[in-house]
The first five atom37 places (N, CA, C, CB, O) and aatype in JSON, in Angstrom:
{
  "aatype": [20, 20, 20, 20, 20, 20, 20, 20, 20, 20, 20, 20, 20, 20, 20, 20, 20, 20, 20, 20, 20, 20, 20, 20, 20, 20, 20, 20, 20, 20, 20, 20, 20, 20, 20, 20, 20, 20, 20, 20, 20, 20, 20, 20, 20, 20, 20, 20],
  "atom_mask": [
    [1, 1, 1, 1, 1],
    [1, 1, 1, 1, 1],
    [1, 1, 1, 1, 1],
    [1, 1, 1, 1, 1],
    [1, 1, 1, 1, 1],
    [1, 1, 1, 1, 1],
    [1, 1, 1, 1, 1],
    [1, 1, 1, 1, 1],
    [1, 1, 1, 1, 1],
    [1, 1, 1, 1, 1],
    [1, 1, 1, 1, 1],
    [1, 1, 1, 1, 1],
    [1, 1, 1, 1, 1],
    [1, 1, 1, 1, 1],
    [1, 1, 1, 1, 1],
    [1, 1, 1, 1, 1],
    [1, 1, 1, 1, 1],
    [1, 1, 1, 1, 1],
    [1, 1, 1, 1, 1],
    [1, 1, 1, 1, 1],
    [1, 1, 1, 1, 1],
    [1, 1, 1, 1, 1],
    [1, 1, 1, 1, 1],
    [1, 1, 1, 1, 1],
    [1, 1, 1, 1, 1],
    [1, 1, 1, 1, 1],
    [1, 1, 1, 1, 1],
    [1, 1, 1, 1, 1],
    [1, 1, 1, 1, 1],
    [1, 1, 1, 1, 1],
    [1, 1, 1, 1, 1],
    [1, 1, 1, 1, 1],
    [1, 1, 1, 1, 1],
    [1, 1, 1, 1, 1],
    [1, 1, 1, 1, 1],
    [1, 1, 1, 1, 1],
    [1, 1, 1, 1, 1],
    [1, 1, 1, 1, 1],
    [1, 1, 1, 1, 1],
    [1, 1, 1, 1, 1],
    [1, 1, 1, 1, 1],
    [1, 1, 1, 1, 1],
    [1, 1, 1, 1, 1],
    [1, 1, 1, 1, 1],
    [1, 1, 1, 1, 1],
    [1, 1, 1, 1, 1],
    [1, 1, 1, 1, 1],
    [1, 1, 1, 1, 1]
  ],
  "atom_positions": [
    [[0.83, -1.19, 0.0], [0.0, 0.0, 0.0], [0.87, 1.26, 0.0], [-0.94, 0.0, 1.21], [0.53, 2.11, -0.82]],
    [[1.88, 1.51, 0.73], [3.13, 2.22, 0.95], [3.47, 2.69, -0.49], [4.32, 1.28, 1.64], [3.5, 3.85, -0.9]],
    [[3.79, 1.12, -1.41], [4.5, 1.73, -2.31], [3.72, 2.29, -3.34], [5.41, 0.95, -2.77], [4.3, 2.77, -4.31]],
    [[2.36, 2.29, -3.25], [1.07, 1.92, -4.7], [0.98, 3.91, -4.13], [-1.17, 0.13, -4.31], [0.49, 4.76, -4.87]],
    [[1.47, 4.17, -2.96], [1.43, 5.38, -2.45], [2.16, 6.31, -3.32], [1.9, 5.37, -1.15], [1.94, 7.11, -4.23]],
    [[3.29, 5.74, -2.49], [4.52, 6.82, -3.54], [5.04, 6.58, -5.02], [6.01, 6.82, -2.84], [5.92, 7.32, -5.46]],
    [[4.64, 5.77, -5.63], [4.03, 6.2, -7.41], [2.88, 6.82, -7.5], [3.69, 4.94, -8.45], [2.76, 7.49, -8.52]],
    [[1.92, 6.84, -6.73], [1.05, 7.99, -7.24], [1.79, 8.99, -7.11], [-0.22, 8.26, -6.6], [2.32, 9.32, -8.17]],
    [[2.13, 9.85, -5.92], [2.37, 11.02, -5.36], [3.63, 11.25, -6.47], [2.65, 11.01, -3.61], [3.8, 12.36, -6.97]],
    [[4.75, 9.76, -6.9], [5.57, 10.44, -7.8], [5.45, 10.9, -9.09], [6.38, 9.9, -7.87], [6.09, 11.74, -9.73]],
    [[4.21, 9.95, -9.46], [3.98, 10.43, -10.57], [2.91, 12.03, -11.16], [3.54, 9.23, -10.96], [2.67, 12.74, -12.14]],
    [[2.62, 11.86, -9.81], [1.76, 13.61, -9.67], [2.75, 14.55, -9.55], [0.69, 13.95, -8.18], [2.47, 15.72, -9.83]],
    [[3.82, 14.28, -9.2], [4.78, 15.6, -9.12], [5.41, 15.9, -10.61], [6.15, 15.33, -7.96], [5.49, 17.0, -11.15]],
    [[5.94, 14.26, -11.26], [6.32, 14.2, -12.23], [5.92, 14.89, -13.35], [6.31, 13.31, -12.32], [6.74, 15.59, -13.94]],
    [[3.77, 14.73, -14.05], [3.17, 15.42, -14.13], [2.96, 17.03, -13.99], [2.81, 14.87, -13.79], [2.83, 17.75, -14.98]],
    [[2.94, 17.46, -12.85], [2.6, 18.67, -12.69], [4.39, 19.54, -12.95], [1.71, 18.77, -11.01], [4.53, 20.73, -13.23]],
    [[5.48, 18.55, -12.76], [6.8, 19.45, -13.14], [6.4, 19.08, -14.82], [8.71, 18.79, -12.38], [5.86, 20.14, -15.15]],
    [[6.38, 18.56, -15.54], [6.39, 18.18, -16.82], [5.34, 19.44, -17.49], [5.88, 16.5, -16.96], [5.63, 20.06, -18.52]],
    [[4.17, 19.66, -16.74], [2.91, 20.74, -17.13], [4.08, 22.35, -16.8], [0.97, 20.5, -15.61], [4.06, 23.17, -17.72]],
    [[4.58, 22.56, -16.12], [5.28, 23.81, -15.56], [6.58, 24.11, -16.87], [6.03, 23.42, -13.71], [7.22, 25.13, -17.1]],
    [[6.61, 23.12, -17.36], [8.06, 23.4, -18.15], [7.42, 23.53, -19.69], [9.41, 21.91, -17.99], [7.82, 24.21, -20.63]],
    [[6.17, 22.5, -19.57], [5.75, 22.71, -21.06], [5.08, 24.38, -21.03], [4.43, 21.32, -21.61], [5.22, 24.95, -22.12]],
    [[4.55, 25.0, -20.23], [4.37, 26.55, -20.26], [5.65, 27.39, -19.97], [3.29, 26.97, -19.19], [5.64, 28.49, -20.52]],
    [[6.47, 27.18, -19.42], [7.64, 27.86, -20.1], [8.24, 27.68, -21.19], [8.48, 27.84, -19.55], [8.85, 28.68, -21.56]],
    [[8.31, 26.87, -21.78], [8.67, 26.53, -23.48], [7.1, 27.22, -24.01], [8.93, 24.3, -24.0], [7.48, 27.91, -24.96]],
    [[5.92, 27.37, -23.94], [5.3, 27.63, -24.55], [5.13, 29.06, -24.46], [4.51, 26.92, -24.44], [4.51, 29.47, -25.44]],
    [[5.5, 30.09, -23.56], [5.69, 31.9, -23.43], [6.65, 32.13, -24.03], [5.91, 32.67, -22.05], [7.17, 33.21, -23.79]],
    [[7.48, 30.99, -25.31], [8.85, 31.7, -25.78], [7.97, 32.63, -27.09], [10.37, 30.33, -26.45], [7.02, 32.19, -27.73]],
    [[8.58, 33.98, -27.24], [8.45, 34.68, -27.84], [8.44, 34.53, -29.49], [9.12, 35.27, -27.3], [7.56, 34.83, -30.29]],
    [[9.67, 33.99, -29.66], [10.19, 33.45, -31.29], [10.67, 32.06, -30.91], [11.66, 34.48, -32.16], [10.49, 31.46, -29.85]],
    [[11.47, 31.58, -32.23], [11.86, 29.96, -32.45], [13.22, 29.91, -31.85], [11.92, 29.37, -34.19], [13.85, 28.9, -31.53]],
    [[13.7, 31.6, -31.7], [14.76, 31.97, -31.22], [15.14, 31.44, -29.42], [14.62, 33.48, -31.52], [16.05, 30.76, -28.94]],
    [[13.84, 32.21, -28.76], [13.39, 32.86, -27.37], [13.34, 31.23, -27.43], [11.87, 34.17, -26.99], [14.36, 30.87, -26.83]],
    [[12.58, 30.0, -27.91], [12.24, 28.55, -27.71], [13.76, 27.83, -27.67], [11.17, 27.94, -29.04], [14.14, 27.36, -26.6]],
    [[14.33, 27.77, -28.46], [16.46, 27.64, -28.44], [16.51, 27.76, -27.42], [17.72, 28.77, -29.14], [16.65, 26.79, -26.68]],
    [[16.42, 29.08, -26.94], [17.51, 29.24, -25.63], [16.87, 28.21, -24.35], [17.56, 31.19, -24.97], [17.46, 27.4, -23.64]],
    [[15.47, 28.6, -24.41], [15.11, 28.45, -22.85], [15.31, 26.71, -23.22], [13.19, 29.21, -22.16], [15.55, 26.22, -22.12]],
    [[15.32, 25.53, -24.29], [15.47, 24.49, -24.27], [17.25, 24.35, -24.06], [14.73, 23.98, -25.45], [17.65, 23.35, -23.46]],
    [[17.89, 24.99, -24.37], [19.18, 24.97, -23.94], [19.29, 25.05, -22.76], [19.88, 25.77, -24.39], [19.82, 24.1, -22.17]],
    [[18.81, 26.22, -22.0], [18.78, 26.37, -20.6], [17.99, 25.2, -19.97], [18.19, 27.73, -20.23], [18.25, 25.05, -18.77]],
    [[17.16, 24.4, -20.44], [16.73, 23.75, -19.03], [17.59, 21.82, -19.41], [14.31, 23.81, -18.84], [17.49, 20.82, -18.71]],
    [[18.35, 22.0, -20.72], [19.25, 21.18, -20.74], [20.3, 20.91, -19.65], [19.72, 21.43, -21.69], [20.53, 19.98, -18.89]],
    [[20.84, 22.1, -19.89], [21.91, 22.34, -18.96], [21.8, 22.23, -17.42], [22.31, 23.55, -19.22], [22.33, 21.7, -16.44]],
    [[20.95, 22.92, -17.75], [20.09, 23.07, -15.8], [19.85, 22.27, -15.76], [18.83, 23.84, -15.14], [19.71, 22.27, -14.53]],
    [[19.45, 20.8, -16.17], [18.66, 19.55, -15.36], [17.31, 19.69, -15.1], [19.2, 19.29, -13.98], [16.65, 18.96, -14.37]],
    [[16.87, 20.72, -15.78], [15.36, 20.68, -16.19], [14.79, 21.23, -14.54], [14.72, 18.79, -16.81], [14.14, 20.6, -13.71]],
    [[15.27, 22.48, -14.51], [14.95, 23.19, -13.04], [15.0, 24.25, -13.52], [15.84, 23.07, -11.74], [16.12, 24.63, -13.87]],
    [[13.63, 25.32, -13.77], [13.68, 26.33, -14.14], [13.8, 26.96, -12.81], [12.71, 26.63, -15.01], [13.9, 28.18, -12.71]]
  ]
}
């Protein structure tokens, strides 16, 4: 029960970080402004 626990809860975080990054890739301005910020969250480890 424990573990049927923490795959939900991980996969809800997983989810809701995955929803947070696809709207920062989606406020990029140009194809330009979309480059960078996918470069940046390369580098970063996907931690805006």
């Amino acid at each position: 029960m424990f573990a049927y626990i923490l795959e939900k809860l991980s996969n809800w975080f997983e989810s809701a970080e995955r929803s947070r990054r696809e709207a920062y890739l989606a406020s990029s301005s140009d194809i330009v402004d979309l480059e960078r910020r996918l470069r940046s969250l390369e580098t970063s480890g996907y931690s805006i």
